[in-house]
């Protein structure tokens, strides 16, 4: 089956959807990935699983009930479910639809590792056709056989998984840069020849009008004839160059917009930042925890365990939770709907003069926003762009305590990598929830687990043993960052990194 799609975000493209294919759509935040899914949904009979949905009407048919059971999800009202459970509910309803084409928009967002593994297995076992938007490279490598890449407003189809695509793109860009450099040298050589002919022609024209040549000798006519031949050669060579470039012009490689931002703390505060003393709320019972200044605490747990509930309780200073009075807290919720969707960026951010406006717009540009975004409604931004708006607010507010609930959800890979680097250097305190294994490993200085309704602190272990393993793991991580994702070396290092992480976690 072939469909033609066109939108202001990308050029018109005719795309082929083979029966049983598993297609991954990649691209930066705002490139038009979700838009492409909706365009396909409008043209082809399909079931669409959106990134986030505040409401969902669920008809608990036999098929849906069986799918919910497969996901170990109870029949509960959608608005009472956690973020991960809501994703499972949407996925269960989609798989139960028996539709031959499923469109999944960031299906691994909010899911714990066990649920991601279950989703991978279910997709692989299915005979349905899938088109999937995802920034999770490991998930894409596990399931897809084709990539549709939206890159600089162009959709390109590449057979293979995500790692194959990244290697292909890198190779294509290198070849393009090489061909561009060769062509520029060729153009420079021709232009030099044209310049020399122009100079020669000018000299001949000058000689043809010189007074020192006797009329009888015909010198002026001679030089005038030479000048005309030179002019013809210049015109001929220039037309030849223009015809060649019209067919064979190689454009310079378009640079990817760099993502950059930094977070500063407002002021030094006391050592004890957050403390829970026999705290109980909803599914959480008799919880004890102390978080000190500068810690980066990772809260682990299965979907529905109560991780988001705990973050909200800390932010709201719920009874039974001590929060330092000096702490300035920034809270990044999972939801992308808690922003004022009817405001433009120009009206959302507060500024008193043109200088402050300039600083805000400069920072937004570093986050990947363009000039056109300034007057765009927040409701018209992509999910990833909305997360960046929240991050921008943290930058301007200089919070010294950050509560982050799945901060990498919806973000493209360059933004995730920059967020990792920024949070690693952040001097404040971070309490975060994330199912992104690599993000968590790079950021966390300590971790706790919510299991069976309470917080479990890590077991103590010989410090020297843990230190030795962590040193070895850091060395592997350094090598991993330089290896190509498609190489055998990368997969060996990734396996070694996973084994070391498992051993370290077992000791903690």
Coordinates of C-alpha atoms in Angstrom, one line a residue:
X1 CA 0.0 0.0 0.0
X2 CA 1.2 3.5 -0.8
X3 CA 0.1 6.8 0.6
X4 CA 1.1 10.4 -0.1
X5 CA 1.5 12.8 2.8
X6 CA 2.2 16.5 2.8
X7 CA 2.4 19.0 5.6
X8 CA 4.0 22.4 6.4
X9 CA 6.5 20.6 8.6
X10 CA 7.8 18.3 5.8
X11 CA 7.9 18.0 2.0
X12 CA 5.4 15.9 0.1
X13 CA 6.4 12.2 0.2
X14 CA 5.0 8.9 -1.1
X15 CA 5.4 6.2 1.5
X16 CA 5.1 2.4 1.1
X17 CA 3.5 0.3 3.9
X18 CA 4.1 -3.4 3.5
X19 CA 1.7 -5.8 5.2
X20 CA 3.3 -7.0 8.5
X21 CA 6.0 -4.3 8.4
X22 CA 7.2 -2.7 11.7
X23 CA 8.1 0.9 10.8
X24 CA 9.8 3.3 13.1
X25 CA 9.5 7.1 12.7
X26 CA 12.4 9.2 14.0
X27 CA 13.2 12.9 14.1
X28 CA 13.8 15.8 16.4
X29 CA 11.1 17.3 18.6
X30 CA 8.8 19.3 16.4
X31 CA 9.8 17.6 13.2
X32 CA 6.3 16.3 12.5
X33 CA 6.4 12.7 13.7
X34 CA 3.0 12.7 15.5
X35 CA 1.6 14.8 12.7
X36 CA 2.7 12.1 10.2
X37 CA 0.9 9.5 12.3
X38 CA -2.3 11.5 12.3
X39 CA -2.1 12.1 8.5
X40 CA -1.8 8.3 8.0
X41 CA -4.7 7.7 10.4
X42 CA -6.9 10.0 8.4
X43 CA -6.1 8.2 5.1
X44 CA -6.0 4.6 6.2
X45 CA -8.1 2.4 8.4
X46 CA -6.1 2.1 11.6
X47 CA -6.0 2.4 15.4
X48 CA -4.0 5.3 16.8
X49 CA -2.4 5.2 20.3
X50 CA -1.6 8.8 21.1
X51 CA 1.4 9.9 23.2
X52 CA -0.7 11.2 26.1
X53 CA -4.4 11.4 26.7
X54 CA -6.1 12.9 29.7
X55 CA -9.3 11.0 29.0
X56 CA -10.2 7.7 27.4
X57 CA -13.5 6.0 27.0
X58 CA -13.0 2.2 27.5
X59 CA -15.6 -0.4 26.6
X60 CA -14.6 -3.5 28.6
X61 CA -15.5 -6.0 25.9
X62 CA -14.2 -9.6 26.0
X63 CA -11.3 -8.7 23.8
X64 CA -10.4 -5.6 25.9
X65 CA -10.7 -7.5 29.2
X66 CA -8.4 -10.2 27.9
X67 CA -5.9 -7.6 26.7
X68 CA -6.0 -5.9 30.1
X69 CA -5.5 -9.2 31.8
X70 CA -2.5 -9.8 29.6
X71 CA -1.1 -6.5 30.9
X72 CA -2.0 -7.4 34.5
X73 CA -4.2 -4.3 34.6
X74 CA -7.4 -4.1 36.7
X75 CA -10.7 -2.8 35.3
X76 CA -10.5 0.7 36.8
X77 CA -11.5 4.2 35.7
X78 CA -8.9 5.7 33.4
X79 CA -8.4 8.8 35.4
X80 CA -7.4 6.8 38.5
X81 CA -4.5 5.1 36.8
X82 CA -0.8 6.0 36.9
X83 CA 1.0 7.3 33.8
X84 CA 2.4 3.8 33.0
X85 CA -1.0 2.1 33.6
X86 CA -2.7 4.6 31.3
X87 CA -0.2 3.7 28.5
X88 CA -1.0 0.0 29.1
X89 CA -4.8 0.7 29.0
X90 CA -4.4 2.5 25.6
X91 CA -2.1 -0.3 24.3
X92 CA -4.5 -3.0 25.5
X93 CA -7.5 -1.3 23.8
X94 CA -5.4 -1.0 20.5
X95 CA -4.4 -4.6 20.4
X96 CA -7.9 -5.7 21.2
X97 CA -9.2 -3.7 18.3
X98 CA -8.0 -6.4 15.8
X99 CA -7.2 -3.6 13.4
X100 CA -4.6 -4.6 10.9
X101 CA -2.6 -1.3 11.2
X102 CA -1.6 0.0 14.6
X103 CA -0.1 3.5 14.9
X104 CA 1.8 3.9 18.2
X105 CA 3.1 7.3 19.4
X106 CA 5.9 6.9 22.0
X107 CA 4.5 3.7 23.4
X108 CA 7.3 3.1 25.8
X109 CA 6.8 6.4 27.7
X110 CA 6.0 5.8 31.4
X111 CA 6.5 2.0 31.0
X112 CA 8.7 0.1 33.4
X113 CA 11.3 -2.2 32.0
X114 CA 9.2 -5.4 32.4
X115 CA 6.3 -3.7 30.5
X116 CA 8.6 -2.6 27.7
X117 CA 9.9 -6.2 27.3
X118 CA 6.3 -7.4 27.2
X119 CA 5.4 -4.8 24.5
X120 CA 8.4 -5.9 22.4
X121 CA 7.4 -9.5 22.7
X122 CA 3.8 -8.7 21.8
X123 CA 4.8 -6.7 18.7
X124 CA 7.1 -9.4 17.5
X125 CA 4.5 -12.1 17.9
X126 CA 1.8 -10.1 16.2
X127 CA 0.9 -10.4 12.5
X128 CA -0.4 -6.8 12.4
X129 CA 1.4 -3.9 10.8
X130 CA 2.9 -1.3 13.0
X131 CA 4.1 2.3 12.5
X132 CA 5.8 3.5 15.6
X133 CA 7.1 6.9 16.8
X134 CA 9.8 6.5 19.4
X135 CA 12.9 8.1 20.8
X136 CA 13.9 4.9 22.5
X137 CA 16.7 3.6 20.4
X138 CA 16.9 0.2 22.2
X139 CA 13.1 -0.4 21.7
X140 CA 13.4 0.6 18.0
X141 CA 16.4 -1.8 17.5
X142 CA 14.4 -4.6 19.1
X143 CA 11.3 -4.4 16.9
X144 CA 11.5 -2.3 13.7
X145 CA 12.6 -3.4 10.2
X146 CA 12.2 0.0 8.5
X147 CA 12.9 3.6 9.5
X148 CA 11.1 6.7 8.2
X149 CA 13.4 9.5 9.2
X150 CA 12.1 13.1 9.2
X151 CA 15.3 15.1 8.8
X152 CA 15.4 18.8 7.8
X153 CA 11.8 18.6 6.5
X154 CA 12.4 15.6 4.3
X155 CA 11.1 12.0 4.9
X156 CA 13.7 9.3 4.0
X157 CA 13.0 5.6 4.1
X158 CA 15.8 3.3 5.2
X159 CA 15.5 -0.5 5.5
X160 CA 16.8 -1.9 8.8
X161 CA 16.7 -1.0 12.5
X162 CA 17.6 2.3 14.2
X163 CA 21.3 1.5 14.6
X164 CA 21.5 0.7 10.9
X165 CA 19.8 4.0 10.1
X166 CA 22.2 6.1 12.2
X167 CA 25.2 4.4 10.6
X168 CA 23.7 4.9 7.2
X169 CA 22.9 8.6 7.9
X170 CA 26.4 9.2 9.2
X171 CA 27.9 7.6 6.0
X172 CA 25.5 9.6 3.7
X173 CA 26.5 12.9 5.4
X174 CA 30.2 12.1 5.1
X175 CA 29.8 11.3 1.4
X176 CA 27.7 14.4 0.8
X177 CA 30.4 16.5 2.6
X178 CA 33.1 14.9 0.4
X179 CA 31.2 15.4 -2.8
X180 CA 30.4 19.0 -1.8
X181 CA 34.0 19.8 -1.2
X182 CA 35.0 18.3 -4.5
X183 CA 32.4 20.2 -6.4
X184 CA 33.4 23.5 -4.6
X185 CA 37.0 22.9 -5.8
X186 CA 35.7 22.3 -9.3
X187 CA 33.6 25.5 -9.2
X188 CA 36.6 27.5 -7.9
X189 CA 38.8 26.2 -10.7
X190 CA 36.3 27.1 -13.4
X191 CA 35.7 30.5 -11.8
X192 CA 39.5 31.1 -11.8
X193 CA 39.6 30.2 -15.5
X194 CA 36.7 32.6 -16.2
X195 CA 38.4 35.3 -14.2
X196 CA 41.6 34.9 -16.2
X197 CA 39.6 35.0 -19.5
X198 CA 37.8 38.1 -18.3
X199 CA 41.1 39.8 -17.5
X200 CA 42.5 38.8 -20.9
X201 CA 39.4 40.0 -22.7
X202 CA 39.6 43.4 -20.9
X203 CA 43.3 43.7 -21.9
X204 CA 42.4 43.0 -25.5
X205 CA 39.6 45.5 -25.5
X206 CA 42.0 48.0 -24.1
X207 CA 44.5 47.3 -26.8
X208 CA 41.9 47.6 -29.5
X209 CA 41.3 51.2 -28.5
X210 CA 44.9 52.1 -27.9
X211 CA 46.2 55.2 -29.9
X212 CA 49.7 53.8 -30.4
X213 CA 48.6 51.2 -33.0
X214 CA 48.8 52.6 -36.6
X215 CA 45.5 52.3 -38.5
X216 CA 47.1 50.7 -41.5
X217 CA 48.4 47.8 -39.6
X218 CA 44.9 46.6 -38.6
X219 CA 46.1 46.1 -35.0
X220 CA 42.9 47.4 -33.4
X221 CA 40.7 44.9 -35.4
X222 CA 43.1 42.1 -34.5
X223 CA 42.8 42.8 -30.7
X224 CA 39.1 43.4 -31.0
X225 CA 38.6 40.0 -32.6
X226 CA 40.7 38.3 -29.8
X227 CA 38.6 40.1 -27.2
X228 CA 35.4 38.8 -28.8
X229 CA 36.7 35.3 -28.8
X230 CA 37.5 35.6 -25.2
X231 CA 34.1 36.9 -24.4
X232 CA 32.5 34.0 -26.2
X233 CA 34.7 31.5 -24.2
X234 CA 33.6 33.1 -20.9
X235 CA 29.9 32.9 -21.8
X236 CA 30.3 29.3 -23.1
X237 CA 32.1 28.1 -20.0
X238 CA 29.7 29.9 -17.6
X239 CA 26.6 28.4 -19.3
X240 CA 28.3 25.0 -19.2
X241 CA 28.9 25.4 -15.5
X242 CA 25.4 26.5 -14.9
X243 CA 23.9 23.6 -16.8
X244 CA 26.2 21.2 -14.9
X245 CA 25.1 22.6 -11.5
X246 CA 21.5 22.6 -12.5
X247 CA 21.6 18.8 -12.7
X248 CA 24.5 17.8 -10.4
X249 CA 24.6 20.5 -7.7
X250 CA 25.6 19.1 -4.3
X251 CA 24.3 21.1 -1.3
X252 CA 26.4 21.6 1.8
X253 CA 25.5 19.2 4.7
X254 CA 22.9 20.8 6.8
X255 CA 24.1 21.1 10.4
X256 CA 21.9 19.7 13.2
X257 CA 20.8 22.5 15.6
X258 CA 22.8 22.0 18.8
X259 CA 20.8 21.7 22.0
X260 CA 22.3 23.5 25.0
X261 CA 21.1 24.7 28.4
X262 CA 22.4 25.0 32.0
X263 CA 20.7 24.9 35.4
X264 CA 21.9 27.1 38.3
X265 CA 20.9 26.9 42.0
X266 CA 19.5 30.0 43.7
X267 CA 21.4 29.8 47.0
X268 CA 23.0 27.4 49.5
X269 CA 20.5 25.7 51.8
X270 CA 20.6 23.4 54.8
X271 CA 21.9 19.8 54.7
X272 CA 18.5 18.0 55.2
X273 CA 16.2 18.9 52.3
X274 CA 13.4 16.3 52.5
X275 CA 12.4 13.8 55.2
X276 CA 9.6 11.3 55.4
X277 CA 8.8 9.9 58.9
X278 CA 6.2 7.1 58.8
X279 CA 4.5 8.8 55.9
X280 CA 1.3 7.2 54.5
X281 CA -0.8 8.3 51.5
X282 CA -3.0 6.3 49.2
X283 CA -1.0 3.2 48.1
X284 CA 2.1 4.3 50.2
X285 CA 2.3 3.2 53.8
X286 CA 4.8 3.8 56.6
X287 CA 7.5 5.3 54.4
X288 CA 10.8 6.5 55.8
X289 CA 13.3 8.5 53.8
X290 CA 15.9 11.4 54.2
X291 CA 17.3 13.3 51.3
X292 CA 20.3 15.5 51.8
X293 CA 21.6 18.6 49.9
X294 CA 23.2 17.7 46.6
X295 CA 21.8 14.2 46.4
X296 CA 20.4 12.9 43.1
X297 CA 17.9 10.3 44.3
X298 CA 16.4 7.8 41.8
X299 CA 13.0 6.4 42.9
X300 CA 12.4 3.0 41.3
X301 CA 9.3 0.9 41.2
X302 CA 6.8 -0.8 38.9
X303 CA 4.0 1.0 37.1
X304 CA 1.4 2.0 39.7
X305 CA 3.7 1.5 42.7
X306 CA 3.2 5.1 43.8
X307 CA 6.3 6.9 42.5
X308 CA 4.4 9.9 41.0
X309 CA 2.2 10.0 44.1
X310 CA 5.3 10.4 46.2
X311 CA 6.8 13.2 44.1
X312 CA 3.5 15.1 44.2
X313 CA 3.2 14.7 47.9
X314 CA 6.7 16.2 48.4
X315 CA 5.9 19.1 46.1
X316 CA 2.7 19.8 48.0
X317 CA 4.4 19.4 51.4
X318 CA 1.9 16.8 52.4
X319 CA 1.4 16.0 56.2
X320 CA 4.2 13.7 57.3
X321 CA 6.8 15.1 54.9
X322 CA 9.4 17.6 56.1
X323 CA 10.7 20.0 53.3
X324 CA 13.3 22.6 54.1
X325 CA 11.8 26.1 54.3
X326 CA 14.8 27.5 52.4
X327 CA 14.2 25.0 49.5
X328 CA 13.0 26.5 46.2
X329 CA 11.4 23.5 44.5
X330 CA 10.8 23.0 40.8
X331 CA 8.4 20.1 39.8
X332 CA 8.3 18.5 36.4
X333 CA 5.2 16.4 36.2
X334 CA 4.6 13.6 33.7
X335 CA 1.7 15.4 32.1
X336 CA 2.2 17.8 29.2
X337 CA -1.4 19.1 29.6
X338 CA -0.8 21.1 32.8
X339 CA 0.6 24.0 30.9
X340 CA -1.6 26.9 29.8
X341 CA -2.2 25.5 26.3
X342 CA -4.0 28.7 25.1
X343 CA -1.0 30.9 25.7
X344 CA 1.8 31.6 23.3
X345 CA 5.4 31.4 24.5
X346 CA 5.6 35.2 24.3
X347 CA 2.8 35.4 26.9
X348 CA 3.8 32.4 29.0
X349 CA 7.2 33.7 30.1
X350 CA 7.4 36.8 32.3
X351 CA 9.7 39.7 31.3
X352 CA 9.7 43.4 32.0
X353 CA 11.8 44.8 29.2
X354 CA 13.3 43.9 25.8
X355 CA 16.6 42.8 27.4
X356 CA 14.8 40.2 29.5
X357 CA 12.8 39.1 26.4
X358 CA 16.0 38.7 24.5
X359 CA 17.5 36.5 27.2
X360 CA 14.5 34.3 27.2
X361 CA 14.4 34.0 23.4
X362 CA 18.1 33.2 23.3
X363 CA 17.6 30.4 25.8
X364 CA 14.7 29.0 23.9
X365 CA 16.8 29.0 20.7
X366 CA 19.4 27.0 22.6
X367 CA 16.7 24.5 23.3
X368 CA 15.9 24.1 19.6
X369 CA 13.0 26.6 19.3
X370 CA 12.9 28.9 16.2
X371 CA 11.8 32.5 15.9
X372 CA 8.3 31.4 14.7
X373 CA 7.8 29.5 17.9
X374 CA 7.7 32.7 20.0
X375 CA 4.1 33.4 18.8
X376 CA 3.0 29.8 18.7
X377 CA 0.3 28.5 21.2
X378 CA 1.7 26.0 23.7
X379 CA -1.2 23.7 22.7
X380 CA 0.2 23.6 19.1
X381 CA 3.7 22.5 20.3
X382 CA 4.8 18.9 20.1
X383 CA 4.9 16.9 23.4
X384 CA 8.7 17.1 23.4
X385 CA 8.6 20.9 22.9
X386 CA 6.2 21.3 25.8
X387 CA 8.7 19.4 28.1
X388 CA 11.4 21.9 26.9
X389 CA 9.1 24.8 27.8
X390 CA 9.0 23.4 31.4
X391 CA 12.8 22.9 31.4
X392 CA 13.2 26.5 30.2
X393 CA 11.1 27.7 33.2
X394 CA 13.5 25.9 35.6
X395 CA 16.4 27.6 34.0
X396 CA 15.0 31.1 34.5
X397 CA 13.7 30.4 38.0
X398 CA 17.1 29.0 39.4
X399 CA 15.5 26.2 41.6
X400 CA 17.7 24.4 44.0
X401 CA 15.6 21.3 44.4
X402 CA 14.1 19.5 41.3
X403 CA 11.4 16.9 41.4
X404 CA 11.4 15.2 38.0
X405 CA 8.8 12.7 36.9
X406 CA 10.0 10.8 33.8
X407 CA 11.9 13.9 32.5
X408 CA 13.1 12.2 29.3
X409 CA 9.6 11.2 28.1
X410 CA 8.9 12.9 24.7
X411 CA 12.5 14.3 24.3
X412 CA 14.6 13.6 21.3
X413 CA 18.0 12.0 21.7
X414 CA 20.1 15.2 21.5
X415 CA 17.9 16.8 24.1
X416 CA 18.1 13.7 26.4
X417 CA 21.9 13.7 26.1
X418 CA 22.1 17.5 27.0
X419 CA 19.7 17.0 29.9
X420 CA 21.9 14.2 31.2
X421 CA 25.0 16.3 31.0
X422 CA 23.2 19.3 32.6
X423 CA 21.7 17.4 35.5
X424 CA 25.0 15.6 36.2
X425 CA 26.7 19.0 36.7
X426 CA 23.7 20.5 38.6
X427 CA 24.8 21.4 42.2
X428 CA 21.3 21.3 43.6
X429 CA 19.2 18.3 44.9
X430 CA 17.3 16.1 42.5
X431 CA 14.6 13.5 43.3
X432 CA 13.5 11.8 40.1
X433 CA 11.5 9.0 38.6
X434 CA 12.7 7.4 35.4
X435 CA 12.5 4.1 33.5
X436 CA 15.3 5.2 31.2
X437 CA 18.1 2.9 32.3
X438 CA 21.0 4.9 30.9
X439 CA 19.7 8.3 32.0
X440 CA 19.2 6.9 35.6
X441 CA 22.7 5.4 35.7
X442 CA 24.4 8.6 34.6
X443 CA 22.5 10.9 37.0
X444 CA 21.7 9.0 40.2
X445 CA 23.9 9.1 43.3
X446 CA 21.5 6.9 45.3
X447 CA 18.4 4.9 44.6
X448 CA 15.4 3.6 46.6
X449 CA 12.6 1.3 45.5
X450 CA 8.9 1.5 46.1
X451 CA 7.6 -2.0 46.5
X452 CA 4.7 -3.6 48.3
X453 CA 3.4 -0.2 49.3
X454 CA 6.5 1.2 51.0
X455 CA 10.0 2.6 50.4
X456 CA 12.8 0.1 50.5
X457 CA 16.3 1.5 51.1
X458 CA 19.3 -0.2 49.5
X459 CA 21.1 -2.9 51.4
X460 CA 24.6 -2.0 52.7
X461 CA 27.6 -3.6 51.1
X462 CA 31.4 -3.3 51.4
X463 CA 32.2 0.2 50.1
X464 CA 35.5 -1.0 48.4
X465 CA 33.6 -3.7 46.4
X466 CA 31.1 -1.2 45.1
X467 CA 33.7 1.4 44.4
X468 CA 35.8 -1.0 42.4
X469 CA 32.8 -2.1 40.3
X470 CA 31.7 1.5 39.7
X471 CA 35.2 2.5 38.6
X472 CA 35.2 -0.4 36.1
X473 CA 31.7 0.6 34.9
X474 CA 32.7 4.2 34.4
X475 CA 35.6 3.0 32.2
X476 CA 33.2 0.9 30.1
X477 CA 30.8 3.8 29.8
X478 CA 33.6 6.0 28.5
X479 CA 34.5 3.5 25.8
X480 CA 30.7 3.0 25.0
X481 CA 30.3 6.7 24.3
X482 CA 32.9 6.5 21.5
X483 CA 31.7 3.2 19.9
X484 CA 29.3 3.2 17.0
X485 CA 25.9 1.8 18.0
X486 CA 26.0 -0.6 15.0
X487 CA 29.4 -2.1 15.8
X488 CA 30.1 -5.5 17.5
X489 CA 32.3 -3.6 20.0
X490 CA 29.3 -1.4 21.1
X491 CA 27.1 -4.5 21.8
X492 CA 29.9 -6.2 23.8
X493 CA 30.5 -3.0 25.8
X494 CA 26.7 -2.6 26.3
X495 CA 26.5 -6.2 27.7
X496 CA 29.5 -5.6 29.9
X497 CA 27.9 -2.3 31.2
X498 CA 24.6 -4.1 32.0
X499 CA 26.4 -7.0 33.8
X500 CA 28.4 -4.5 36.0
X501 CA 25.2 -2.5 36.7
X502 CA 23.4 -5.7 37.8
X503 CA 26.3 -6.6 40.1
X504 CA 26.4 -3.1 41.6
X505 CA 22.7 -3.0 42.2
X506 CA 22.8 -6.4 43.9
X507 CA 25.3 -5.1 46.4
X508 CA 23.5 -1.9 47.2

